[in-house]
Structures are given as structure tokens and as C-alpha cells.
Coordinates of C-alpha atoms in Angstrom, one line a residue:
X17 CA 132.5 110.8 99.1
X18 CA 128.9 111.9 99.5
X19 CA 127.1 108.7 100.6
X20 CA 123.3 108.4 100.1
X21 CA 120.5 106.1 101.6
X22 CA 119.0 104.1 98.7
X23 CA 115.5 102.5 99.3
X24 CA 114.4 99.8 96.9
X25 CA 110.8 98.6 96.7
X26 CA 110.4 94.7 96.2
X27 CA 107.3 93.6 94.4
X28 CA 107.0 95.1 90.9
X29 CA 110.4 96.7 91.4
X30 CA 113.3 94.6 92.2
X31 CA 111.0 91.5 91.9
X32 CA 109.0 91.2 88.7
X33 CA 106.8 88.5 89.9
X34 CA 104.2 88.4 92.6
X35 CA 105.7 87.2 95.8
X36 CA 102.3 86.3 97.4
X37 CA 101.6 84.1 94.5
X38 CA 104.9 82.4 94.7
X39 CA 104.3 81.7 98.4
X40 CA 101.0 80.2 97.7
X41 CA 102.5 77.9 95.0
X42 CA 105.2 76.9 97.6
X43 CA 102.5 76.1 100.0
X44 CA 101.2 73.3 97.8
X45 CA 104.2 71.3 98.9
X46 CA 103.7 72.3 102.6
X47 CA 100.1 72.2 103.5
X48 CA 97.6 69.4 103.6
X49 CA 94.1 69.7 102.0
X50 CA 92.7 70.1 105.4
X51 CA 95.1 73.1 106.0
X52 CA 94.3 74.7 102.7
X53 CA 90.6 74.4 103.7
X54 CA 91.4 76.3 106.8
X55 CA 93.3 79.0 104.8
X56 CA 90.3 79.3 102.5
X57 CA 88.0 79.6 105.4
X58 CA 90.0 82.1 107.3
X59 CA 90.4 84.1 104.2
X60 CA 86.7 84.2 103.5
X61 CA 86.0 85.2 107.2
X62 CA 88.6 88.0 106.8
X63 CA 86.8 89.3 103.7
X64 CA 83.6 89.4 105.6
X65 CA 85.3 91.5 108.3
X66 CA 86.5 93.9 105.7
X67 CA 82.9 94.4 104.5
X68 CA 81.9 95.3 108.1
X69 CA 84.4 98.2 108.3
X70 CA 87.9 96.8 108.5
X71 CA 90.3 98.4 106.1
X72 CA 92.8 95.5 105.7
X73 CA 93.8 94.9 102.0
X74 CA 92.8 91.6 100.5
X75 CA 96.5 90.7 100.3
X76 CA 96.9 91.1 104.0
X77 CA 93.8 89.1 104.8
X78 CA 95.4 86.2 102.6
X79 CA 98.7 86.4 104.2
X80 CA 97.4 86.3 107.7
X81 CA 95.3 83.2 106.8
X82 CA 98.2 81.7 105.0
X83 CA 100.8 82.1 107.8
X84 CA 98.5 81.1 110.6
X85 CA 98.8 77.5 109.1
X86 CA 102.6 77.8 109.6
X87 CA 102.1 77.9 113.4
X88 CA 104.1 75.2 115.1
X89 CA 107.0 75.0 112.6
X90 CA 110.6 75.7 113.6
X91 CA 112.8 78.6 112.5
X92 CA 114.8 76.1 110.3
X93 CA 111.4 74.9 108.6
X94 CA 110.4 78.5 107.9
X95 CA 113.9 79.5 106.6
X96 CA 113.9 76.5 104.3
X97 CA 110.4 77.4 103.0
X98 CA 111.6 80.9 102.1
X99 CA 115.0 79.6 100.7
X100 CA 113.1 77.4 98.2
X101 CA 110.9 80.4 97.1
X102 CA 113.9 82.6 96.7
X103 CA 115.7 79.9 94.7
X104 CA 113.0 79.7 92.1
X105 CA 112.1 83.4 92.3
X106 CA 115.6 84.5 91.2
X107 CA 114.4 84.3 87.6
X108 CA 111.9 87.1 88.2
X109 CA 114.5 89.5 89.5
X110 CA 115.2 92.9 87.6
X111 CA 118.8 92.4 87.1
X112 CA 119.1 95.7 85.5
X113 CA 118.1 97.2 88.8
X114 CA 120.4 94.8 90.6
X115 CA 123.3 96.4 88.6
X116 CA 122.2 99.9 89.6
X117 CA 122.1 98.7 93.2
X118 CA 125.7 97.4 92.9
X119 CA 126.7 100.7 91.5
X120 CA 125.2 102.4 94.7
X121 CA 127.0 99.9 96.8
X122 CA 130.4 100.7 95.2
X123 CA 129.8 104.4 95.9
X124 CA 129.5 103.5 99.5
X125 CA 125.7 104.2 99.6
X126 CA 123.3 102.3 102.2
X127 CA 120.8 100.2 100.5
X128 CA 117.5 99.0 102.0
X129 CA 115.2 96.7 100.4
X130 CA 111.8 97.9 101.7
X131 CA 108.4 96.0 101.2
X132 CA 105.3 94.5 102.5
X133 CA 106.7 91.2 101.6
X134 CA 107.8 88.9 104.5
X135 CA 111.0 90.0 106.1
X136 CA 112.5 86.6 105.9
X137 CA 111.8 86.3 102.2
X138 CA 113.5 89.6 101.6
X139 CA 116.6 88.6 103.6
X140 CA 116.8 85.3 101.7
X141 CA 116.7 86.8 98.3
X142 CA 119.1 89.5 99.2
X143 CA 121.5 86.7 100.4
X144 CA 121.1 84.7 97.2
X145 CA 121.6 87.8 95.0
X146 CA 124.8 88.6 97.1
X147 CA 123.5 92.1 97.6
X148 CA 125.0 94.0 100.7
X149 CA 121.7 95.5 101.8
X150 CA 119.3 95.8 104.9
X151 CA 115.8 94.7 104.7
X152 CA 112.7 96.2 106.1
X153 CA 109.6 93.9 105.5
X154 CA 106.6 92.4 107.3
X155 CA 107.8 90.3 110.4
X156 CA 106.7 86.8 111.1
X157 CA 106.8 86.1 114.8
X158 CA 108.4 83.0 116.7
X159 CA 108.0 82.3 120.4
X160 CA 110.9 82.0 122.8
X161 CA 111.6 78.5 121.6
X162 CA 111.9 79.5 117.9
X163 CA 108.5 78.1 117.1
X164 CA 106.4 80.1 114.5
X165 CA 103.3 81.5 116.2
X166 CA 101.6 81.9 112.9
X167 CA 101.2 85.7 113.4
X168 CA 102.6 88.4 111.2
X169 CA 103.2 92.1 112.1
X170 CA 102.1 95.3 110.5
X171 CA 102.6 95.4 106.7
X172 CA 105.2 97.8 105.6
X173 CA 103.1 99.7 103.0
X174 CA 102.4 103.1 101.7
X175 CA 103.1 106.0 104.2
X176 CA 104.4 103.6 106.6
X177 CA 107.5 103.1 104.5
X178 CA 108.4 106.6 105.4
X179 CA 107.9 106.0 109.0
X180 CA 110.0 102.8 108.8
X181 CA 112.7 104.7 106.9
X182 CA 112.9 107.4 109.5
X183 CA 113.0 104.7 112.3
X184 CA 116.0 103.1 110.4
X185 CA 117.8 106.4 110.1
X186 CA 117.4 107.0 113.8
X187 CA 118.4 103.5 114.8
X188 CA 121.5 103.6 112.6
X189 CA 122.3 107.1 113.6
X190 CA 122.6 108.1 109.9
X191 CA 121.4 111.4 109.2
X192 CA 122.1 114.3 106.7
X193 CA 122.3 112.0 103.8
X194 CA 120.4 112.3 100.5
X195 CA 117.6 109.8 100.1
X196 CA 117.0 107.8 96.9
X197 CA 113.8 105.8 96.4
X198 CA 113.2 103.2 93.7
X199 CA 109.6 102.2 93.5
X200 CA 106.8 101.3 90.9
X201 CA 103.3 101.8 92.2
X202 CA 101.0 104.5 93.5
X203 CA 101.1 103.2 96.9
X204 CA 104.8 104.2 97.0
X205 CA 104.0 108.0 96.2
X206 CA 104.6 109.0 99.9
X207 CA 108.1 107.4 99.9
X208 CA 108.9 108.9 96.3
X209 CA 107.8 112.3 97.5
X210 CA 109.9 112.0 100.7
X211 CA 113.1 111.2 98.7
X212 CA 115.5 113.6 97.5
X213 CA 115.9 111.6 94.2
X214 CA 112.8 109.6 93.0
X215 CA 113.1 106.8 90.3
X216 CA 110.0 104.9 89.0
X217 CA 110.7 101.6 87.8
X218 CA 108.7 99.8 85.2
X219 CA 105.7 102.1 85.7
X220 CA 102.2 101.5 84.5
X221 CA 100.6 104.2 82.2
X222 CA 99.1 105.9 85.2
X223 CA 102.3 106.0 87.2
X224 CA 104.3 106.9 84.3
X225 CA 102.1 110.2 83.8
X226 CA 102.5 110.9 87.5
X227 CA 106.3 110.5 87.3
X228 CA 106.5 112.7 84.2
X229 CA 104.4 115.4 85.8
X230 CA 106.7 115.3 89.0
X231 CA 109.9 115.1 86.9
X232 CA 111.0 111.9 88.5
X233 CA 113.4 109.6 86.7
X234 CA 111.8 106.6 84.8
X235 CA 114.0 103.4 84.9
X236 CA 113.1 100.7 82.5
X237 CA 114.6 97.3 81.8
X238 CA 116.8 97.1 78.8

């Protein structure tokens, strides 16, 4: 059996909702008005830094401001937070794509859900969907006592997805396999070009034209 490595993007691909917006909504039950004021202030300060030369995306600035207010929470607190988001977010899952993923798993393929979304969120949703897959996402850091520091790592985005995939292949000592990539946006083009088989999911008009020009498969929900 010729096994493959299958990467699946999250936001806009496997997950048809916006994970950042879902986290903000969940934060309404977690943060006080004072904490929301700090989030807004940190976010605005982050935007000012962007205008002075920093290249961070607006989404990244917002995530950093949001999770800084999570500092001091335990691992259980954080896991419960993501568990609640995943439970409500399941209705936004692309279940046609889940069926395709399960076909890959039956063939013995290695599936990796890869995204700029938080690693813990990816792991929780994978668990709730009962998908046998690895996750490569943005890390949230804890200290030696399991207390959240409020800091997040580098966002897994754009060309960095290719680098992260190469590291995963090296770490798991799995080489010589064909690589499939399911993704939806222009930021995923480096990964789609790196893959042996590129599948564009629910593309925008612009992305559809790019896919057609490159001969990539287009996967749409039924």
C-alpha cells in the first residue's frame, strides 16, 4: 500500500467558521470588563507598532492581546476553554472533507491538521471529531507548574507551513511519501505548490482561478 502524508488547513478549509471570532465570543464568559479593556488597549498598541514597521498581521496582534489575559490560568482551565469552543464549533465543520479525511485514514495515510489556529484548539476539535490525526498549530506556553504564561509562539502561516511539515517529516522519520495538501487561501499557495497533490477547498473566485491555472483539484461541499 502506497501511503501518503496528507495536510489539511483549518480555518476556511476544515473549519468553515472563524476560529478567532469563536474565541472572542467564548472570552465573553471568561474575561471581566477590566480584562477586555486591557485586551483592547494591548490590541491598539499592537496596531500602532505595526504602523511603525512591524509586519505582524492584525489577527496575530489580536491573538497576543487576547491570550495575555489568560496568564495565571491552569492547564485544566485552558483545556476547558478550548473544549467549550470545539463543542459549539463542530456545527461549522466541513463534514464532506471529514469524510475525505477518513478515506485517507482507511488507506493508511498520515493526516496532519495544520493551521495558524491555537494548537490546543486543533487538538480538541480533532478529538471531538474522532479523527486520527496530528496537529501543527500555534503554541500557547505554560510554565513548569502548568500555569499559562499568556504568551503564544510563532503563528503557523504561509511558507512556514512548508517548514513545519519538513520538520514533522524529519521528526517522524517518514520520507519518500507523496504529499497531499488541502487548503483554501492564497496564503497557502507555498504549501499547495510544495505538495505532490494540491486540493483547493471552497475557494474564493481569485483562488479558484489560481487553482484552475495550475491544474489543482477543486473540492466543494455537496
